[in-house]
mmCIF file of C-alpha atoms in Angstrom:
data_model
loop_
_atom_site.group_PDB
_atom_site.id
_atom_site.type_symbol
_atom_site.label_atom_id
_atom_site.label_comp_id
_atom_site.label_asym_id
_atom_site.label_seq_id
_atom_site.Cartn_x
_atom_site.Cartn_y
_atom_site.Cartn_z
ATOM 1 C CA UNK A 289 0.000 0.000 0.000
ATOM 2 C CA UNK A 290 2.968 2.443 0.524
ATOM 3 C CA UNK A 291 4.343 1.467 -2.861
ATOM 4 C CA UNK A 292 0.757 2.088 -4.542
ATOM 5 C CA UNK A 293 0.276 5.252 -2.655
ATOM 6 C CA UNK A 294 3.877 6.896 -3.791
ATOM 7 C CA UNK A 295 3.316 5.167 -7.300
ATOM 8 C CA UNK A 296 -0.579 4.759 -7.856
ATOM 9 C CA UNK A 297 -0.070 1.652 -9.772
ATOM 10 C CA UNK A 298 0.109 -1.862 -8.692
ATOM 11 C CA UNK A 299 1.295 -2.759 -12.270
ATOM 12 C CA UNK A 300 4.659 -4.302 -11.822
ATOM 13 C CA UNK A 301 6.592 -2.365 -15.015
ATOM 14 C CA UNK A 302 4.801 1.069 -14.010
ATOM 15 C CA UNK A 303 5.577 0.371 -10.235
ATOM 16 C CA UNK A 304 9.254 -0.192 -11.178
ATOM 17 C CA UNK A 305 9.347 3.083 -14.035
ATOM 18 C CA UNK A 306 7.723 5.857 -11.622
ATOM 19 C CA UNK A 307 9.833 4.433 -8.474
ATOM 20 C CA UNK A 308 12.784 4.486 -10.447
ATOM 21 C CA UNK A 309 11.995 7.789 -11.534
ATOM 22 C CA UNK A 310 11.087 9.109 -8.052
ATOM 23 C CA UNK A 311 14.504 7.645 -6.749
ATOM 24 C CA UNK A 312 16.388 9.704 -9.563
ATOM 25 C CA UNK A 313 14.960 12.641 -8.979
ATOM 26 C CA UNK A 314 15.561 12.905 -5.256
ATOM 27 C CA UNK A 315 11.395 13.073 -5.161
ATOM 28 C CA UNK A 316 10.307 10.545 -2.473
ATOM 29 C CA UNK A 317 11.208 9.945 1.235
ATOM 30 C CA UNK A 318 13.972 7.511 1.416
ATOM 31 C CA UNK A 319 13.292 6.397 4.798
ATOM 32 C CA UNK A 320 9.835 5.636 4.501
ATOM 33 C CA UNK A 321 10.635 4.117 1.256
ATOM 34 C CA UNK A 322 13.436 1.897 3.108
ATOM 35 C CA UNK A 323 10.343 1.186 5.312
ATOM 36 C CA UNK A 324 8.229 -0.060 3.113
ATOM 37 C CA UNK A 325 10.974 -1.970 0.967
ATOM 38 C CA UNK A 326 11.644 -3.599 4.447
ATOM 39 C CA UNK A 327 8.304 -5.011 5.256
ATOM 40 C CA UNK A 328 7.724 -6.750 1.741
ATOM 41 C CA UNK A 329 11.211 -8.108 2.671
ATOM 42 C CA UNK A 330 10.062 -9.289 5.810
ATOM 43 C CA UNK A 331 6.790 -11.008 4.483
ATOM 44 C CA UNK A 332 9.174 -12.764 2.171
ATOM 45 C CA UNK A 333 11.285 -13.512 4.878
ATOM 46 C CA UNK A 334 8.675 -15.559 6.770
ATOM 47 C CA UNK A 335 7.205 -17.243 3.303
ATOM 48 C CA UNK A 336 10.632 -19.179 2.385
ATOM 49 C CA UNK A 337 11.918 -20.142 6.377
ATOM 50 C CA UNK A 338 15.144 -17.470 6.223
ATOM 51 C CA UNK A 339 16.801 -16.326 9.625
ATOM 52 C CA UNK A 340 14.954 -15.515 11.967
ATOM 53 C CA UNK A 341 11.933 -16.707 10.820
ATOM 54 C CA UNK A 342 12.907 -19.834 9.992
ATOM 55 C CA UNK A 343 10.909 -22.288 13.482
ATOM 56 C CA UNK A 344 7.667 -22.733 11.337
ATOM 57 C CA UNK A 345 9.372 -25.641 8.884
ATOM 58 C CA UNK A 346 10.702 -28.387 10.671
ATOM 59 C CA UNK A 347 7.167 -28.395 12.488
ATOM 60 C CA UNK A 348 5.770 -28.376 9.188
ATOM 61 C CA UNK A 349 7.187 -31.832 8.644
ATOM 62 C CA UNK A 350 4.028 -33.302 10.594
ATOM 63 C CA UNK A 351 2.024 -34.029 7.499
ATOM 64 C CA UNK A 352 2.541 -36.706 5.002
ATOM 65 C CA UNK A 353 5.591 -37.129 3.007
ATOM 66 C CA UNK A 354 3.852 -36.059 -0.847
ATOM 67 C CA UNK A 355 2.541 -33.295 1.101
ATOM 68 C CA UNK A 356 5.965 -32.357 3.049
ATOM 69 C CA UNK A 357 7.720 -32.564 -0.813
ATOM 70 C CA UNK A 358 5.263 -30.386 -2.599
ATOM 71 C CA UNK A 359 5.576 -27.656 0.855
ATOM 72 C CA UNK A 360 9.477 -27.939 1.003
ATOM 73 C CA UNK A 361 11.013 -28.541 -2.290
ATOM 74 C CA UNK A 362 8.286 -26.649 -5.148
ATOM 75 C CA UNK A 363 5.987 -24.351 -4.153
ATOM 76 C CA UNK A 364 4.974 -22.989 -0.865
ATOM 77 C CA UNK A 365 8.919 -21.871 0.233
ATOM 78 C CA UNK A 366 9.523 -21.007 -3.451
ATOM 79 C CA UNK A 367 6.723 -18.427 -3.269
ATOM 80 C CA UNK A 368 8.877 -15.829 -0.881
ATOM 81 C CA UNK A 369 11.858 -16.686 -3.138
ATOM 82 C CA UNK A 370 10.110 -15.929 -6.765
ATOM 83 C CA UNK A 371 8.605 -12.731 -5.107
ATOM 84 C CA UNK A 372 12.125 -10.987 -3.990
ATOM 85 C CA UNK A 373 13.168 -12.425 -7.366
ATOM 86 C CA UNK A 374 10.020 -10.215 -8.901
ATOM 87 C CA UNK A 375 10.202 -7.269 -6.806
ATOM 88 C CA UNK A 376 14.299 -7.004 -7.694
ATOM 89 C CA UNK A 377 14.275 -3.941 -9.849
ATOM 90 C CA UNK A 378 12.369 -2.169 -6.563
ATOM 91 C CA UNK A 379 15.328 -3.373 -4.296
ATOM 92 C CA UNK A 380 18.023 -2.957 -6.316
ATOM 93 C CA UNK A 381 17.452 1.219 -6.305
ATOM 94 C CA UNK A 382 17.937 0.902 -2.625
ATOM 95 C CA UNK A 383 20.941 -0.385 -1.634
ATOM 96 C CA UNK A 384 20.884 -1.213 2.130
ATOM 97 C CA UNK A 385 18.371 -3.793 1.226
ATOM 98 C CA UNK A 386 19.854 -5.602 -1.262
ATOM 99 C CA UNK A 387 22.931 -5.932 1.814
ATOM 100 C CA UNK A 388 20.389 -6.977 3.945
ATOM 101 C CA UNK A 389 19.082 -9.587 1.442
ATOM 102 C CA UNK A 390 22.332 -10.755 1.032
ATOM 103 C CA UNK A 391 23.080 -11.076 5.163
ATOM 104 C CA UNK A 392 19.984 -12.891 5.845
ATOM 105 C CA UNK A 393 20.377 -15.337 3.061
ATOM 106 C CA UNK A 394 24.101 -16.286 4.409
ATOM 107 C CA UNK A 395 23.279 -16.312 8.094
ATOM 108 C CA UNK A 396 20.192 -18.722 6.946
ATOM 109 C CA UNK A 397 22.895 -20.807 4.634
ATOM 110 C CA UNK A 398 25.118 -21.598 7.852
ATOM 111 C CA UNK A 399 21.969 -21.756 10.512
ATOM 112 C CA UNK A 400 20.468 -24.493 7.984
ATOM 113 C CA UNK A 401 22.949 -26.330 7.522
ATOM 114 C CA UNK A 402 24.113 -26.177 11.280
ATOM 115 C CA UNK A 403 21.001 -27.068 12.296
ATOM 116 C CA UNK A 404 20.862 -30.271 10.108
ATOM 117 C CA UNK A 405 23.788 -31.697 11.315
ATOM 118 C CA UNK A 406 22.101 -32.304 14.432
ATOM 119 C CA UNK A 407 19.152 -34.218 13.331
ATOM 120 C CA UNK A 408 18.604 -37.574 13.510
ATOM 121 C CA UNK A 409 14.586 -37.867 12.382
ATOM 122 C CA UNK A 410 15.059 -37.634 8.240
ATOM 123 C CA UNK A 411 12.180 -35.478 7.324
ATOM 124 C CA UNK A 412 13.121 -32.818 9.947
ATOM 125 C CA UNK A 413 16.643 -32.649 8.601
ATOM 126 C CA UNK A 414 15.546 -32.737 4.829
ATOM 127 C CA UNK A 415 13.827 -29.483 6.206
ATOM 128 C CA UNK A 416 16.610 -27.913 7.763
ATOM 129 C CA UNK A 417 18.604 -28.813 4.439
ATOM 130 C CA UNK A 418 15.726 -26.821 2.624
ATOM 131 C CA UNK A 419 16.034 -23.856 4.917
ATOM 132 C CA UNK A 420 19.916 -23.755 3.729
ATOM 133 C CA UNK A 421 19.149 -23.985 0.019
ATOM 134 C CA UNK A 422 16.827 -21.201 0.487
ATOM 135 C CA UNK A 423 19.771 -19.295 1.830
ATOM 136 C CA UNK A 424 21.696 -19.844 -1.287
ATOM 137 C CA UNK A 425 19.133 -18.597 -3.247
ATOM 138 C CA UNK A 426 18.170 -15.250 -1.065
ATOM 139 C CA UNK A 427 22.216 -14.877 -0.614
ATOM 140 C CA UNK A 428 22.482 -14.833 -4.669
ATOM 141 C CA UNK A 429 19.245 -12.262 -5.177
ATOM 142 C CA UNK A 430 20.688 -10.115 -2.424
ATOM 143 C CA UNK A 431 24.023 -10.121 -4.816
ATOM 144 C CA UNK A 432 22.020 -9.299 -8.191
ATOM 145 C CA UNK A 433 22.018 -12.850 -9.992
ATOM 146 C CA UNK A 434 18.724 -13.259 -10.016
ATOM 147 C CA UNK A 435 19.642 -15.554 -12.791
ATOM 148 C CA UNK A 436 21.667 -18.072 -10.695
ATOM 149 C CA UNK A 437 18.958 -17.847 -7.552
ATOM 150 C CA UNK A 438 16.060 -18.877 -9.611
ATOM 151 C CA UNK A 439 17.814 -21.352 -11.365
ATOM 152 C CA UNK A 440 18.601 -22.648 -8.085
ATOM 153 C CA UNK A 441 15.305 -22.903 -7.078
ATOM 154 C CA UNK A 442 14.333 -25.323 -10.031
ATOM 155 C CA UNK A 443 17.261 -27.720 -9.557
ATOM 156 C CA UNK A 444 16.771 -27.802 -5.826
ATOM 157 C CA UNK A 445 12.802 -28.286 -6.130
ATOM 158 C CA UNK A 446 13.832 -31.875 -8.037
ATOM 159 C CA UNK A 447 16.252 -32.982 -6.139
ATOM 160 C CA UNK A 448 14.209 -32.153 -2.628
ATOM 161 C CA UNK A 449 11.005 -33.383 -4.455
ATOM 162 C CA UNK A 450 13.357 -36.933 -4.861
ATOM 163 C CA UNK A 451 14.650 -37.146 -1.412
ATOM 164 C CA UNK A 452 11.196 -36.742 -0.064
ATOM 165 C CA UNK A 453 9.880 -39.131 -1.688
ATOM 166 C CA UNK A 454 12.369 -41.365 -1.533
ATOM 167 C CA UNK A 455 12.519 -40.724 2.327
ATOM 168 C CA UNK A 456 8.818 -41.446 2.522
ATOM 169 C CA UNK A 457 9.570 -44.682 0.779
ATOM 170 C CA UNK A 458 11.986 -46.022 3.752
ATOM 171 C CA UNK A 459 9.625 -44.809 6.360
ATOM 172 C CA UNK A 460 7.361 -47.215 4.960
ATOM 173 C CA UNK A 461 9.607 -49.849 4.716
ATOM 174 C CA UNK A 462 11.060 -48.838 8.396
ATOM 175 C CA UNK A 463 7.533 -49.369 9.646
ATOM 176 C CA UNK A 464 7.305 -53.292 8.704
ATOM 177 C CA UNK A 465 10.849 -53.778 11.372
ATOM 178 C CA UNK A 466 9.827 -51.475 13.898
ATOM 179 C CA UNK A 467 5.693 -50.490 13.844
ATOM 180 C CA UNK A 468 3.897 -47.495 13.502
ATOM 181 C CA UNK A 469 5.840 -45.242 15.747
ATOM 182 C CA UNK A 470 7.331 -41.844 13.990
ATOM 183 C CA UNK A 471 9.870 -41.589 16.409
ATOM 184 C CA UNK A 472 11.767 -44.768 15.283
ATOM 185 C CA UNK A 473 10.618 -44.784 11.560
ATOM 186 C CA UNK A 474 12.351 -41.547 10.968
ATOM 187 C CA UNK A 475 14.791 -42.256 13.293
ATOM 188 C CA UNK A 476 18.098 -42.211 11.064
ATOM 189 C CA UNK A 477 20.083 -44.110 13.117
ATOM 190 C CA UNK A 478 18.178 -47.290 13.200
ATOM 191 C CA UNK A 479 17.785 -47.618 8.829
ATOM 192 C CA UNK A 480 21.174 -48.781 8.644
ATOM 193 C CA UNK A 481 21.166 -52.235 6.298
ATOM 194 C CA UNK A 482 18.359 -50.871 4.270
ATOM 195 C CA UNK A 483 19.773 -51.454 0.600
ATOM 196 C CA UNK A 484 19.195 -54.969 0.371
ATOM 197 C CA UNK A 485 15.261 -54.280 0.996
ATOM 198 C CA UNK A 486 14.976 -51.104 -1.190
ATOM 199 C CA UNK A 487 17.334 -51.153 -4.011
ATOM 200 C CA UNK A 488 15.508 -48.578 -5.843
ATOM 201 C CA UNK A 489 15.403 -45.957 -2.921
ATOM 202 C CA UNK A 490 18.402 -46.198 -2.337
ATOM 203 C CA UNK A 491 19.490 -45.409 -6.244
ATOM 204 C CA UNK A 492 16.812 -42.459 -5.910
ATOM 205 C CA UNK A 493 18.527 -40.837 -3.036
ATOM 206 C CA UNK A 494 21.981 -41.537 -3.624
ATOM 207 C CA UNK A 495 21.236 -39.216 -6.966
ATOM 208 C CA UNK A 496 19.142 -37.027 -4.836
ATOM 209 C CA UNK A 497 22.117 -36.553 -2.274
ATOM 210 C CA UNK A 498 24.633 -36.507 -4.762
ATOM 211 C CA UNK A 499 22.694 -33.416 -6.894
ATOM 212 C CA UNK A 500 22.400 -31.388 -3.362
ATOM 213 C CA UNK A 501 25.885 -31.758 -2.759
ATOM 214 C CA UNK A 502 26.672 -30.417 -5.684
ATOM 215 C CA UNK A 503 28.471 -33.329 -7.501
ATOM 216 C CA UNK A 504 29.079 -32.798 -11.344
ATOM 217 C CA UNK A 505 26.961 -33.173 -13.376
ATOM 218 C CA UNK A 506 24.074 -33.298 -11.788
ATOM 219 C CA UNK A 507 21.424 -30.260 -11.797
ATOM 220 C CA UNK A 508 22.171 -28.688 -8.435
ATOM 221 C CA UNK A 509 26.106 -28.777 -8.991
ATOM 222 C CA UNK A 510 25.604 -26.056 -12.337
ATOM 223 C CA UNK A 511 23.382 -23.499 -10.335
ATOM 224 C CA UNK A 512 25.332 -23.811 -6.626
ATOM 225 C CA UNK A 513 28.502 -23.408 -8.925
ATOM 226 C CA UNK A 514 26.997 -20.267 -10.026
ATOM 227 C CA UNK A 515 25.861 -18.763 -7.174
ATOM 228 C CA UNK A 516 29.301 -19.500 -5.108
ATOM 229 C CA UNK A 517 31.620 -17.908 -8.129
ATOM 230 C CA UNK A 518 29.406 -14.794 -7.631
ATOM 231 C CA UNK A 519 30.013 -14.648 -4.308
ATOM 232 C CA UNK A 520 33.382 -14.146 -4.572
ATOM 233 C CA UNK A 521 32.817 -10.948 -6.960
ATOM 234 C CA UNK A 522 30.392 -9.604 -3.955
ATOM 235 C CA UNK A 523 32.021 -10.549 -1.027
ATOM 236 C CA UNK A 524 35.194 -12.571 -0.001
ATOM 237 C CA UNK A 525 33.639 -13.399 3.567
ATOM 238 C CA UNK A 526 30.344 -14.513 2.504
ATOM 239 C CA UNK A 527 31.887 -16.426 -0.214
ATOM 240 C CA UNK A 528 34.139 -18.061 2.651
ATOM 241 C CA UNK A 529 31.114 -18.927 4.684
ATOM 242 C CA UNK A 530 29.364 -20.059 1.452
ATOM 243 C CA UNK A 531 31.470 -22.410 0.587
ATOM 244 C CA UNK A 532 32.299 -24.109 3.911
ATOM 245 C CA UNK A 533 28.404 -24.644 3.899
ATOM 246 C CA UNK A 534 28.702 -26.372 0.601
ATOM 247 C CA UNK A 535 31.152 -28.587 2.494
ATOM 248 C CA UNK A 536 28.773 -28.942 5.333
ATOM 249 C CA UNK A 537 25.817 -30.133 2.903
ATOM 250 C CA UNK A 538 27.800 -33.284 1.830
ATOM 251 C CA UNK A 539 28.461 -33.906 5.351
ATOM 252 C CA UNK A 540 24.818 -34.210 6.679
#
């Protein structure tokens, strides 16, 4: 509503001319535009789990696994993404959001992954590995590449959508050995030995795990690539922390 009442159009391309225009001519408040600028941010910030807004996910790993896929991996996170993504010619006129775009999506990067490490029920750390992709992909539209974040945001939504699934699979297959008990189906530490019963699962994740990690040349490995040689072009320390998350991914 700020945005309409400074531009009287909710029309995307004659939102972005007249702000543009405002901007350049030194015509508009740039606080209360900061303001503004900063609360679609935040509303973003809630949609696709970043820092600190990030508790709602895990707990949104209650429902069932198609469900949990479709949530985590292609559309409801992805919404908060796409609209930062669509709303980037607004940002980019104001600079301390773009740095703030760019801070939240790295802090969320490490917190994710951090966070996953310590998880032993599957789904709940498939969600904190989504919460750390989503990082990557805030971290690269807070740098400009658009390009790279929403590319990242396709090849992520397959290979989450396959380890979803393919986790839902050997819960199911967990719950013939131990019952219907959530605690120990998901637990990861008791579905060692499960190859032998689910061949095909276990082909589906491995290339799954392998395309998260970033292993050429599978989809994820092109677009992380991407996103981690622009951070070296933005910032050295981000690109630091980026990339010793990358590392961290493989590891959980």
């Amino acid at each position: 509503l700020g945005f309409y009442w400074i531009t009287g159009s909710f029309e995307f391309q004659d939102l972005f001319e007249i702000f543009n225009n405002l901007i350049y001519n030194n015509e508009v408040h740039f606080l209360f535009v900061t303001l503004c600028a900063s609360l679609l941010f935040a509303g973003a910030v809630a949609k696709s789990a970043q820092f600190p807004l990030h508790v709602w996910l895990p707990d949104a790993m209650e429902g069932p696994t198609p469900i949990s896929a479709l949530i985590h991996a292609a559309t409801m996170v992805a919404a908060g993404i796409f609209l930062v993504a669509r709303l980037l010619p607004l940002f980019i006129v104001i600079p301390y959001i773009m740095n703030l775009i760019s801070l939240i999506g790295i802090i969320t990067v490490l917190l994710g992954a951090t966070l996953a490490l310590a998880q032993k029920d599957i789904k709940r750390g498939l969600a904190y590995s989504t919460m750390s992709q989503l990082g990557y992909m805030m971290l690269a539209l807070g740098m400009g590449s658009y390009r790279a974040a929403l590319f990242h945001l396709i090849t992520h939504a397959y290979s989450k959508a396959l380890l979803f699934l393919g986790s839902g699979s050997i819960i199911h297959s967990m719950e013939a050995v131990v019952g219907y008990s959530p605690e120990k189906s998901q637990n990861m530490v008791l579905m060692g030995g499960l190859r032998k019963h689910a061949p095909i699962t276990q082909i589906a994740f491995l290339v799954g795990t392998l395309s998260l990690c970033g292993i050429p040349p599978l989809a994820c490995f092109w677009s992380k690539d991407e996103i981690l040689s622009d951070s070296w072009l933005y910032s050295p320390i981000f690109a630091i922390i980026a990339w010793s998350t990358a590392g961290l991914t493989a590891f959980y």
